[in-house]
mmCIF file of C-alpha atoms and ligand atoms in Angstrom:
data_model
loop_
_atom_site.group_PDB
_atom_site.id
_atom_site.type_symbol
_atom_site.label_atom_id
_atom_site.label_comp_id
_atom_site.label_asym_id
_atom_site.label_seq_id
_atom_site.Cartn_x
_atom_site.Cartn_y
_atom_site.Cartn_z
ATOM 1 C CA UNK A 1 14.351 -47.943 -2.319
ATOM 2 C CA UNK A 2 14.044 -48.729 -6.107
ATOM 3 C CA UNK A 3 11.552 -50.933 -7.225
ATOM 4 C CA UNK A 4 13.517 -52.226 -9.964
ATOM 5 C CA UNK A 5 17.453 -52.896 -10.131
ATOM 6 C CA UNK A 6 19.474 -53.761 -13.108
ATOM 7 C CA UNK A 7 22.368 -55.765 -11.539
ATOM 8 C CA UNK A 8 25.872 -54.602 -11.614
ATOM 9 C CA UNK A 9 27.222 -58.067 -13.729
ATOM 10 C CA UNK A 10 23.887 -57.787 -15.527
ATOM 11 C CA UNK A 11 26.290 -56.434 -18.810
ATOM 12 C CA UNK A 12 27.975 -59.437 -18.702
ATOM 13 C CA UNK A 13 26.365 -62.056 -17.715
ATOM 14 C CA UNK A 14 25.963 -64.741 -19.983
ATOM 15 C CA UNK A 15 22.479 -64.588 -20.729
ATOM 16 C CA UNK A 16 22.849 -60.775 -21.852
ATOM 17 C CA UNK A 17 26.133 -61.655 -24.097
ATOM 18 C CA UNK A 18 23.706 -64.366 -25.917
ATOM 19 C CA UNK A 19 21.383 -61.758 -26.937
ATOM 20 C CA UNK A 20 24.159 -60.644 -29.546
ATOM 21 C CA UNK A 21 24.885 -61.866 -33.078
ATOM 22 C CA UNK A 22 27.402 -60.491 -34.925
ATOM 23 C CA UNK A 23 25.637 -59.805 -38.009
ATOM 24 C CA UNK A 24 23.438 -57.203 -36.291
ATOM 25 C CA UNK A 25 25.318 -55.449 -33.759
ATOM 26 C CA UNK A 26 22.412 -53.475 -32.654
ATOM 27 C CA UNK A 27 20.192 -56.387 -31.742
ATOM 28 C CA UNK A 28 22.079 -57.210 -28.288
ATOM 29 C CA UNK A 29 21.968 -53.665 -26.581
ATOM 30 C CA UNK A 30 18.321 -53.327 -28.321
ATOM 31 C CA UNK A 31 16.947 -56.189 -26.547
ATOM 32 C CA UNK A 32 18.841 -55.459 -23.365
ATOM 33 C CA UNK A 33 17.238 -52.070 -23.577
ATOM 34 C CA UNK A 34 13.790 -53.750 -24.781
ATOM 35 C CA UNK A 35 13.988 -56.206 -20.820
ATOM 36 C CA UNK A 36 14.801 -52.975 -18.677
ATOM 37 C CA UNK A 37 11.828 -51.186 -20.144
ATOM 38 C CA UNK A 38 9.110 -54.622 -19.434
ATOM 39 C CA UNK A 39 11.108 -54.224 -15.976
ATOM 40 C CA UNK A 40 10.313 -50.586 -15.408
ATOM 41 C CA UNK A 41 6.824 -51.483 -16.479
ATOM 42 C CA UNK A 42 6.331 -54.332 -14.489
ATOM 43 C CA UNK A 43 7.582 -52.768 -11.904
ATOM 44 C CA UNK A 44 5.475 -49.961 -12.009
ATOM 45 C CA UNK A 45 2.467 -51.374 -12.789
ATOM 46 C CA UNK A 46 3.279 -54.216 -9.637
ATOM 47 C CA UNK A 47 2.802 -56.787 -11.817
ATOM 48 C CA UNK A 48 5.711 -58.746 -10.106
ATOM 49 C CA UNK A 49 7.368 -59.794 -13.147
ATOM 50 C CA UNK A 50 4.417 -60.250 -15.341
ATOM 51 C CA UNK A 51 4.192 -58.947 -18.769
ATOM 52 C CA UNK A 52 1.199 -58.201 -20.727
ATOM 53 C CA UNK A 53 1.302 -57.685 -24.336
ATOM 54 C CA UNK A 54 0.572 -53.731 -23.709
ATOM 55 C CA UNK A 55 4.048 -53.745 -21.827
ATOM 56 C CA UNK A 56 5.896 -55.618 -25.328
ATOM 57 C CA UNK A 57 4.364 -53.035 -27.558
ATOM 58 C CA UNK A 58 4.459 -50.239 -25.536
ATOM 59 C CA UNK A 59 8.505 -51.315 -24.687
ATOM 60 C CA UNK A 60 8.899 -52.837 -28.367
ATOM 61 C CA UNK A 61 7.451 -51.041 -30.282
ATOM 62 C CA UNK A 62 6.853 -52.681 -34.268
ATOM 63 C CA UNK A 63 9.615 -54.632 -33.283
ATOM 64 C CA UNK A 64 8.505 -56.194 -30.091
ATOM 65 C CA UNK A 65 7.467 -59.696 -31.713
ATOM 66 C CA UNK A 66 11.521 -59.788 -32.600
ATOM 67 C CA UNK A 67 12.923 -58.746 -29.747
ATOM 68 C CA UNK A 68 10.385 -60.644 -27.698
ATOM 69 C CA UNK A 69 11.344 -64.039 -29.749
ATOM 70 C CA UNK A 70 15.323 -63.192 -29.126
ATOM 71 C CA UNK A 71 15.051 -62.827 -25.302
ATOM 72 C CA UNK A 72 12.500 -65.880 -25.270
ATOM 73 C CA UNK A 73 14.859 -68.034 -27.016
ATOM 74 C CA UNK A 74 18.261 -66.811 -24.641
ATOM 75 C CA UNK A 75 15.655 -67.708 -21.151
ATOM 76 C CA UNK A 76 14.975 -63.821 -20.296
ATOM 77 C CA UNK A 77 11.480 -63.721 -20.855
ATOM 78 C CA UNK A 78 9.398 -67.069 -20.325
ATOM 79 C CA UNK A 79 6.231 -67.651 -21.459
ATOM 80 C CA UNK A 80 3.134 -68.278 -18.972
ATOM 81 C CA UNK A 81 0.299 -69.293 -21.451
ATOM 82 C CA UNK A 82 -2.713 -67.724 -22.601
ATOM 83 C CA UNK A 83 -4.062 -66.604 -26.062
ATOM 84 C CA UNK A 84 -4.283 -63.591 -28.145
ATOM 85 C CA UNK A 85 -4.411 -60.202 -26.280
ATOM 86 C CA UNK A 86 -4.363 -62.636 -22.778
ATOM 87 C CA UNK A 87 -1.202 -64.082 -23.309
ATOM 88 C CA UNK A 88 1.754 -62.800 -20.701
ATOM 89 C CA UNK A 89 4.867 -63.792 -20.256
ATOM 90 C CA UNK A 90 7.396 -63.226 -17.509
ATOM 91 C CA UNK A 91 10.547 -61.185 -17.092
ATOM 92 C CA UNK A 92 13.258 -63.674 -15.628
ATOM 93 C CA UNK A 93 12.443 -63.777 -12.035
ATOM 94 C CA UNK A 94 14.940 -66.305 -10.350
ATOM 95 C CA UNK A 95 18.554 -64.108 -11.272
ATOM 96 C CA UNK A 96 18.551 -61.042 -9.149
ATOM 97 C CA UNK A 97 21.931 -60.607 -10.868
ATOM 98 C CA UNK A 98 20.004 -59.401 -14.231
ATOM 99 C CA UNK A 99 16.495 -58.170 -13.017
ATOM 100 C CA UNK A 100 15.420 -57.619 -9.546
ATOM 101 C CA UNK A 101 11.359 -56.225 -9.009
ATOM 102 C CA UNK A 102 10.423 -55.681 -5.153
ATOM 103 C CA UNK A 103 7.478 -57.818 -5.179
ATOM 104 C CA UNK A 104 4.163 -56.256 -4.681
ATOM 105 C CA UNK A 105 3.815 -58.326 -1.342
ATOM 106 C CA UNK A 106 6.951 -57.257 -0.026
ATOM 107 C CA UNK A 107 6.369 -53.465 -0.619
ATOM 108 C CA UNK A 108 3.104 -53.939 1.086
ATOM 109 C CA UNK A 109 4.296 -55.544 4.050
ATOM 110 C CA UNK A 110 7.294 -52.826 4.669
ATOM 111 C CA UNK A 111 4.836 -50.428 4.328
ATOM 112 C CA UNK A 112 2.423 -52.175 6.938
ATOM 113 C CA UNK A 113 5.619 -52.708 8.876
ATOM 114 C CA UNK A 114 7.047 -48.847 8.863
ATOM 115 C CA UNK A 115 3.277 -47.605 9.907
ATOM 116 C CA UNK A 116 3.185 -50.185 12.682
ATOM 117 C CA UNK A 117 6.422 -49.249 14.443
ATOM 118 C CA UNK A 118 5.617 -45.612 13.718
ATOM 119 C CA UNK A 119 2.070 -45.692 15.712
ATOM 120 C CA UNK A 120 2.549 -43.943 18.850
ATOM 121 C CA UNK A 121 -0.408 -46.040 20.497
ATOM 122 C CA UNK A 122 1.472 -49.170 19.902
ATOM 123 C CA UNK A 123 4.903 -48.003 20.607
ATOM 124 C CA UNK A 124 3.988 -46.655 24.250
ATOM 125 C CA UNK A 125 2.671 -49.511 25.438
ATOM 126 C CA UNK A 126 5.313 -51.907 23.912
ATOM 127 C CA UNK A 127 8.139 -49.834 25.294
ATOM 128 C CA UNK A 128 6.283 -50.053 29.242
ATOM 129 C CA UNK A 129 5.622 -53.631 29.074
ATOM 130 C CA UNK A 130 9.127 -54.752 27.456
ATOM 131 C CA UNK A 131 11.325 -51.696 28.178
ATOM 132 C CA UNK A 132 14.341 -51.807 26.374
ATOM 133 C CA UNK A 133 15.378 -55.596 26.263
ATOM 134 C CA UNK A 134 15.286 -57.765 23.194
ATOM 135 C CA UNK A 135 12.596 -60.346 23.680
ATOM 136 C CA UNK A 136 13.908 -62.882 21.927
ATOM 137 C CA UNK A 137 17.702 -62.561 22.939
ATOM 138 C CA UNK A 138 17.288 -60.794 26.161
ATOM 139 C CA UNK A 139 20.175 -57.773 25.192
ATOM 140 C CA UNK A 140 19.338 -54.566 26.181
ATOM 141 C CA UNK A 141 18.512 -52.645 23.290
ATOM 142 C CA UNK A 142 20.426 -49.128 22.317
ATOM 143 C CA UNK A 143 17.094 -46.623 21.149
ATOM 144 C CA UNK A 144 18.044 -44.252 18.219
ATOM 145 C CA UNK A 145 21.065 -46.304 17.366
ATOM 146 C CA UNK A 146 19.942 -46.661 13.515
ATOM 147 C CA UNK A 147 22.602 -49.178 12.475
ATOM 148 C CA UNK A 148 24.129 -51.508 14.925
ATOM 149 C CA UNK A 149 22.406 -55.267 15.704
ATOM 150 C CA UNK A 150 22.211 -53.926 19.532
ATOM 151 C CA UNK A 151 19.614 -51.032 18.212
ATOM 152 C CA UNK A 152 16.690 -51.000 19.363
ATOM 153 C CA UNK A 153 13.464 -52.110 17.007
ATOM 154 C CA UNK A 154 10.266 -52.745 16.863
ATOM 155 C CA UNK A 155 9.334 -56.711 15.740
ATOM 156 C CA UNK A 156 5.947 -57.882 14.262
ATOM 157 C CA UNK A 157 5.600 -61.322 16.308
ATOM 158 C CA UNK A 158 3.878 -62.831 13.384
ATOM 159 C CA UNK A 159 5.772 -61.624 10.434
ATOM 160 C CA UNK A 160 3.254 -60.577 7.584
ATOM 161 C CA UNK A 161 0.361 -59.698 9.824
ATOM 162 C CA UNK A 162 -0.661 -56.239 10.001
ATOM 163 C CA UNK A 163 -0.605 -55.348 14.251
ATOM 164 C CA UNK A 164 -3.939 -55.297 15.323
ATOM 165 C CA UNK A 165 -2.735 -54.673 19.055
ATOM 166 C CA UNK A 166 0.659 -53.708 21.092
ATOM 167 C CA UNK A 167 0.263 -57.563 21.620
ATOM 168 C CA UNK A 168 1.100 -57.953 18.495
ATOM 169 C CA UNK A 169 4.863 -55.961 19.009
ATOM 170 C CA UNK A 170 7.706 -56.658 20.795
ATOM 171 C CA UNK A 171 11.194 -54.872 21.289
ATOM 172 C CA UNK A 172 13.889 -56.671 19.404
ATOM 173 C CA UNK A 173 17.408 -56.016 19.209
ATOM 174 C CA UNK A 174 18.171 -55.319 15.192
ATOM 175 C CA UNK A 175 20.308 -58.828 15.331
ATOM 176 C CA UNK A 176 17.294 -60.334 16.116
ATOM 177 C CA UNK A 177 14.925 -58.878 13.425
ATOM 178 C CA UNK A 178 16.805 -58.863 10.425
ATOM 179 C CA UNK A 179 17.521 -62.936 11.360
ATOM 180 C CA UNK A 180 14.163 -63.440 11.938
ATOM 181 C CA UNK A 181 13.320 -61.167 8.738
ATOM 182 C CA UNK A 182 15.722 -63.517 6.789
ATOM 183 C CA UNK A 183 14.755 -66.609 8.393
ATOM 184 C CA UNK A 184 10.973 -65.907 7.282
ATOM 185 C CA UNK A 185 11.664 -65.523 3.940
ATOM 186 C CA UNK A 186 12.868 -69.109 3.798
ATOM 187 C CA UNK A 187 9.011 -70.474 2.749
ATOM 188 C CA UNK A 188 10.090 -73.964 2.976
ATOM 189 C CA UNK A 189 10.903 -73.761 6.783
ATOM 190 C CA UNK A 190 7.822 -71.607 7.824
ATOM 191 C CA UNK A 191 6.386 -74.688 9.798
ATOM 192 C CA UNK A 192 9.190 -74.441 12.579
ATOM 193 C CA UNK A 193 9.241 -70.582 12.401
ATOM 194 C CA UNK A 194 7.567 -69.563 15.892
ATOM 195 C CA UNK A 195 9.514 -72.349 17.776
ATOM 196 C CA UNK A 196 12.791 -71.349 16.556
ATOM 197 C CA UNK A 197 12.040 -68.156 18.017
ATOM 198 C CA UNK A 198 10.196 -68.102 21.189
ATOM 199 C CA UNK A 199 9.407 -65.255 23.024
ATOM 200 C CA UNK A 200 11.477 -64.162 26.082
ATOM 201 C CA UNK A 201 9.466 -63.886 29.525
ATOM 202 C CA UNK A 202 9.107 -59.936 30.003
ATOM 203 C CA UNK A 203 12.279 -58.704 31.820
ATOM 204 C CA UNK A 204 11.184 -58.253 35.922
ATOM 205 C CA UNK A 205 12.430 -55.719 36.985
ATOM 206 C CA UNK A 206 12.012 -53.780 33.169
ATOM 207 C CA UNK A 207 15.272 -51.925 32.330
ATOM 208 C CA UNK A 208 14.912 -48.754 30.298
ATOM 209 C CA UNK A 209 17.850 -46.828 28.561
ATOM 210 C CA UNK A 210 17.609 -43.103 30.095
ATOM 211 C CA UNK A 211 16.497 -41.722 26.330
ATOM 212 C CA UNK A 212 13.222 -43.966 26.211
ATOM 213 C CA UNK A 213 12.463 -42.629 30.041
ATOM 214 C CA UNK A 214 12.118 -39.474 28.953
ATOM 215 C CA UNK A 215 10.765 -40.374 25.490
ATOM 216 C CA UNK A 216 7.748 -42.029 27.556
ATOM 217 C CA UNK A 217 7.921 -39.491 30.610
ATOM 218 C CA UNK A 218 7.738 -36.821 27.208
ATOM 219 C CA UNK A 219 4.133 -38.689 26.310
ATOM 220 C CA UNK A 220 3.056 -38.851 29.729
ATOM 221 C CA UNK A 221 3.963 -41.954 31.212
ATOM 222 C CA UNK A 222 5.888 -43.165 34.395
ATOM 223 C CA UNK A 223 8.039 -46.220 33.833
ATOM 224 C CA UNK A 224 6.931 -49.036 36.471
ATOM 225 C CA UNK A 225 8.118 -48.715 39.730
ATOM 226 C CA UNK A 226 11.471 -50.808 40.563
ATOM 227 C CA UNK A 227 12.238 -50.545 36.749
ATOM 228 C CA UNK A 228 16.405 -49.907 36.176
ATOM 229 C CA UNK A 229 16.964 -47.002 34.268
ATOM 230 C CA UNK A 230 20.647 -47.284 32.815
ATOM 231 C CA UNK A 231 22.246 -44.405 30.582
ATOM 232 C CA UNK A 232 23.293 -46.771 27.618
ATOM 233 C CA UNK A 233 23.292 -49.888 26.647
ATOM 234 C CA UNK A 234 26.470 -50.793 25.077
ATOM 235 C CA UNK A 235 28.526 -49.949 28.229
ATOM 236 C CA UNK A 236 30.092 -53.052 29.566
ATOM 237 C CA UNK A 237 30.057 -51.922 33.235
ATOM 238 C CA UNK A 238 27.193 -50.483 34.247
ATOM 239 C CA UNK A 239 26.727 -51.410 37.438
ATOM 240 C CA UNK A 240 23.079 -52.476 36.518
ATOM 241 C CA UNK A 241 21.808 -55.869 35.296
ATOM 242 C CA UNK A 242 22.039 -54.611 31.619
ATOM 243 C CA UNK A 243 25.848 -55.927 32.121
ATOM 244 C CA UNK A 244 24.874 -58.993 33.033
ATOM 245 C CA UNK A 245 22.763 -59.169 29.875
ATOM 246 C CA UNK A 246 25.699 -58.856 27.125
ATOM 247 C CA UNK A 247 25.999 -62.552 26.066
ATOM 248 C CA UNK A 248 29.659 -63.325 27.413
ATOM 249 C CA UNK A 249 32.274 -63.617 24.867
ATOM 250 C CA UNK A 250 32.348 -67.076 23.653
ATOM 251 C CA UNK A 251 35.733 -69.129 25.746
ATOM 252 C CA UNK A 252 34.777 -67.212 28.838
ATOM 253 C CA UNK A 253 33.576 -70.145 30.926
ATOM 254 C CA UNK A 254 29.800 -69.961 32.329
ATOM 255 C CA UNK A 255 30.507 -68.676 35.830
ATOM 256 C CA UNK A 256 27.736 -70.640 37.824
ATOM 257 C CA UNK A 257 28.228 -73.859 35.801
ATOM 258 C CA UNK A 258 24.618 -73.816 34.747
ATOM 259 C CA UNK A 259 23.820 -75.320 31.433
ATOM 260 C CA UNK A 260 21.673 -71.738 30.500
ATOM 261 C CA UNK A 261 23.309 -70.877 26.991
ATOM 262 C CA UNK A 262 24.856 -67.191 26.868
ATOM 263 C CA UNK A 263 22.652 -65.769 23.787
ATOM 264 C CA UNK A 264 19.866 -67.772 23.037
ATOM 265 C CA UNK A 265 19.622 -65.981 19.697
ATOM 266 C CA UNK A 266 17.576 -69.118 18.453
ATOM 267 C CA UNK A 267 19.388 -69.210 15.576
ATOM 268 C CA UNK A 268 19.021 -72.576 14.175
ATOM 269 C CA UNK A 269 21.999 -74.457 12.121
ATOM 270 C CA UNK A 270 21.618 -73.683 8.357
ATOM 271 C CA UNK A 271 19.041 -71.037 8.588
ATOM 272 C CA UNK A 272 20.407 -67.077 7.735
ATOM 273 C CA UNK A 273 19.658 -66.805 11.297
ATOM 274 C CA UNK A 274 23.015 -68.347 11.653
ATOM 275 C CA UNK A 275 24.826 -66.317 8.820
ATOM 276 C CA UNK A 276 23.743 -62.981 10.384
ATOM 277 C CA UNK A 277 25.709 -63.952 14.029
ATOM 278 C CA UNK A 278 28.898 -64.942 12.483
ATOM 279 C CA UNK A 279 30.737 -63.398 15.241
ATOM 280 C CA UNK A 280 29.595 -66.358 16.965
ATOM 281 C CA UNK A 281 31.531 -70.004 16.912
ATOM 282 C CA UNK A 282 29.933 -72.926 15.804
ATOM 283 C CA UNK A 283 30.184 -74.360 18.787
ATOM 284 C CA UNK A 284 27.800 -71.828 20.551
ATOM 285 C CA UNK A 285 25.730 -71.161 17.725
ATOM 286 C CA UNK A 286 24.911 -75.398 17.691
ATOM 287 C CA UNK A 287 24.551 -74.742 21.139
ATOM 288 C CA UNK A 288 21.815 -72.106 21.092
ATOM 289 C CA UNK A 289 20.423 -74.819 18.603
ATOM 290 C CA UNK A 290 19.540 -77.421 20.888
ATOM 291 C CA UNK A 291 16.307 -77.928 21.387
ATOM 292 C CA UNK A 292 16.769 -78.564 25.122
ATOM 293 C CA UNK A 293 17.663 -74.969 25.383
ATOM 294 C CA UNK A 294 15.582 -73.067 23.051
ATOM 295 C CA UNK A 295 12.426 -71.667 25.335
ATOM 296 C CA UNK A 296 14.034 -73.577 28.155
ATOM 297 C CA UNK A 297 12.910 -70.786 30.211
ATOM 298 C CA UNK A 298 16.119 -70.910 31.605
ATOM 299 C CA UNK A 299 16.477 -67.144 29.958
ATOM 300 C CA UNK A 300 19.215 -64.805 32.050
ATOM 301 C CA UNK A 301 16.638 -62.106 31.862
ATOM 302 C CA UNK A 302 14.055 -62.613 34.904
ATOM 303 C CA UNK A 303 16.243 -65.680 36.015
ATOM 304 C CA UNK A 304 17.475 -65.525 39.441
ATOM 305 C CA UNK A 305 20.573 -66.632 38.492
ATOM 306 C CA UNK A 306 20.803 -62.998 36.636
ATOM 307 C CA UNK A 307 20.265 -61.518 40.240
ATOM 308 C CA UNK A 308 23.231 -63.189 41.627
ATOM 309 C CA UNK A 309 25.812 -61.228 42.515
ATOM 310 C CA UNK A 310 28.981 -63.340 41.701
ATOM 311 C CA UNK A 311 27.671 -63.796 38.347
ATOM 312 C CA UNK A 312 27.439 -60.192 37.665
ATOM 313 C CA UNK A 313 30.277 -58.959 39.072
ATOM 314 C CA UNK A 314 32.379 -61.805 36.926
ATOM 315 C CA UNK A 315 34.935 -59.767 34.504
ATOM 316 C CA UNK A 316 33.946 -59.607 30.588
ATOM 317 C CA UNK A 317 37.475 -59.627 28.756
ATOM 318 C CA UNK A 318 37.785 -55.802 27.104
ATOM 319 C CA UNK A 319 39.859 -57.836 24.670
ATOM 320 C CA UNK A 320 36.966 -60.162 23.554
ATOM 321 C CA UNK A 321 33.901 -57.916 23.560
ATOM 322 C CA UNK A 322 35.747 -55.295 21.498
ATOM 323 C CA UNK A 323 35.582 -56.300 18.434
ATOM 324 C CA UNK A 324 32.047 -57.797 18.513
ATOM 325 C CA UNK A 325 30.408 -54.696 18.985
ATOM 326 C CA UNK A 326 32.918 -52.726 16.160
ATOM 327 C CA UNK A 327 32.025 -55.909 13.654
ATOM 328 C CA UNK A 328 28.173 -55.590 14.585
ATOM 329 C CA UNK A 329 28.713 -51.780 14.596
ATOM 330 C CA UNK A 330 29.703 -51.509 10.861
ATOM 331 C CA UNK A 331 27.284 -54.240 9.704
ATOM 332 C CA UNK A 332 24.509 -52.439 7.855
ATOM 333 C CA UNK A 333 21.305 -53.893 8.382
ATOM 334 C CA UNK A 334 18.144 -53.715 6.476
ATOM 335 C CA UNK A 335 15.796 -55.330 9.016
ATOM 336 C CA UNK A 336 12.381 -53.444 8.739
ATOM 337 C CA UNK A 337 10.492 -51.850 11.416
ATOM 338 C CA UNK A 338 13.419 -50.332 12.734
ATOM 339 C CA UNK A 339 11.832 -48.117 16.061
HETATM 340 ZN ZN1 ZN B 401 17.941 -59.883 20.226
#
C-alpha cells in the first residue's frame, strides 16, 4: 500500500491549474513537481504532512523560497508558525484528490492490527469460543473467503488498542468490520461507538465451517462438544442453524411475528455503517436503528426462537438472496484484520 498518492484529477484540479502563469510556462509543472517531492518526503519521514525547511531545500533546491511562496499563495502548502530553521509548514492535508499521506497513526494501527489477527495464540482461542459466527451480526462467517462481506475476520473490540488478550478479539463477518472500521474513523461520533455496536451473546451451540475444524483439530484442539459443524457458509439450505442465520431478504415477512429485527447490523442512520449495507432498504436499515432493538438481546443466534423448527424450515426466496450475495461478492473491501 503506498504511503503517498498523487490523485488521478490531481492534474487538473483547480488548485494545480493556479500554479501556472503564462509568462513562465515552467513554473506550474515545477511547483507541481516541487509538492510531490515535500509529499514523498513527508511521507517518508512520517511526518504526516509536515514540512521542515530541510524537506523545501532538499525538494527546492535555490529555488525553494519561490516555489514555496507560489504554492503558499494558490492554498497547497500552509504555514504552521515558527521561526528561522523551526518554521514548518504543511502539505495540503484536507483534498485527498491532490495529496494523500497514510498517517503515521494509521500505518501503526494496521500494522498492530495484521500482527494481532496473525497470532496463533489469539486466533485459537477466538475461533473455540466464537466459532465461525459474526458477533456483532450473528452470520456465519465463510474462513479463507478473502473478499466477500460474509468472510470471515478477525475484529479488535476496541478499535486502536493493541490486543492484550483473545478477550480482546472477536470473529466478525467482513460487513461488519469494514462498517465498524469506517464508522470509527468518524471522530466526532466516537462517544456512541461501543453502543452502536454491541456484542452478540456467544452462539450456543458454536457452529464451525468444516475448514476451521480441521484448521483447529490441525493445532490440536477439539471443537466443544454439541458444536454444528456445517461445510460452508454461504449455502442457503443447509440443514443446520447456519440457514437460519442468513438475515431474510428484506419483504419476506418475519415468520413468528416477533419484533427481533433480521440483521441487527447496528448500523446507525447517517453513519458509513449504513453506506456499506446498501443492499439493505431504508426501511430495515432504520429498523436495525432503533434503539429498542439494538442489544435487545433478542439476537437469532442463541435465541430459542432460532431453535424452532417452523422458523427454520420457512423458504428464503432463491430470487431475493441471489443477488445479495453476487453484489456483496464483488464489493472489494479493505477492512483490516482480515483472518
Ligand atoms: Zn457481521
Amino acid at each position: 500500500v503506498s504511503w503517498f498518492r498523487v490523485g488521478d484529477t490531481a492534474a487538473t484540479d483547480p488548485r494545480r491549474l493556479a500554479l501556472n502563469d503564462p509568462k513562465d510556462p515552467l513554473i506550474g509543472i515545477t511547483c507541481f513537481g516541487f509538492l510531490v517531492e515535500l509529499g514523498v518526503l513527508s511521507a517518508s519521514n512520517k511526518t504526516d504532512y509536515v514540512l521542515t525547511r530541510g524537506f523545501l531545500i532538499q525538494a527546492g533546491g535555490p529555488a525553494w523560497e519561490q516555489l514555496l511562496r507560489r504554492c503558499v499563495r494558490v492554498g497547497l502548502i500552509i504555514p504552521l508558525g515558527g521561526r528561522g530553521h523551526d518554521r514548518t509548514w504543511k502539505l495540503i492535508d484536507d483534498a485527498p484528490e491532490l495529496f494523500h499521506i497514510r498517517l503515521k497513526d494509521e500505518v501503526a494501527w494496521e500494522r498492530q492490527q495484521k500482527s494481532d489477527t496473525r497470532n496463533d495464540r489469539y486466533r485459537t482461542t477466538v475461533f473455540l469460543r466464537d466459532g465461525d459466527s459474526c458477533r456483532y451480526c450473528g452470520v456465519v462467517v465463510q474462513p479463507n473467503d478473502n473478499r466477500s462481506g460474509r468472510g470471515r475476520t478477525l475484529d479488535h473490540v476496541r478499535p486502536g488498542q493493541t490486543a492484550r488478550t483473545a478477550d480482546d478479539l472477536v470473529v466478525a463477518c467482513r460487513s461488519c468490520n469494514g462498517a465498524r472500521g469506517k464508522d470509527w474513523q468518524d471522530e466526532d461520533a466516537r462517544d456512541g461507538f461501543d453502543a452502536r455496536w454491541p456484542l452478540r451473546p456467544i452462539p450456543s451451540p458454536l457452529i464451525f465451517i468444516r475448514s476451521t475444524v480441521i484448521e483447529l483439530e490441525d493445532k490440536g484442539h477439539q471443537v466443544p462438544p454439541g458444536s454444528v459443524i456445517a461445510e460452508r457458509a454461504k449455502t442457503p439450505t443447509l440443514d443446520t442453524p447456519t440457514a437460519d442465520q442468513h438475515p431474510t431478504p428484506v419483504g419476506v415477512a418475519e415468520p413468528t411475528g416477533s419484533s427481533a429485527p433480521e440483521c441487527q447490523h447496528p448500523a446507525p442512520a447517517g453513519v458509513a455503517a449504513a453506506e456499506s449495507r446498501t443492499d439493505r432498504s431504508p426501511t430495515d436499515r432504520s429498523g436495525t436503528a432503533s434503539p429498542g432493538r439494538v442489544g435487545s438481546g433478542s439476537g437469532r443466534v442463541g435465541s430459542p426462537a432460532r431453535a424452532s423448527p417452523a422458523h427454520r424450515s420457512d423458504p428464503i426466496p432463491p430470487r431475493a438472496t441471489a443477488p445479495r450475495r453476487t453484489r456483496r461478492g464483488r464489493r472489494s473491501r479493505s477492512a483490516g484484520g482480515s483472518a
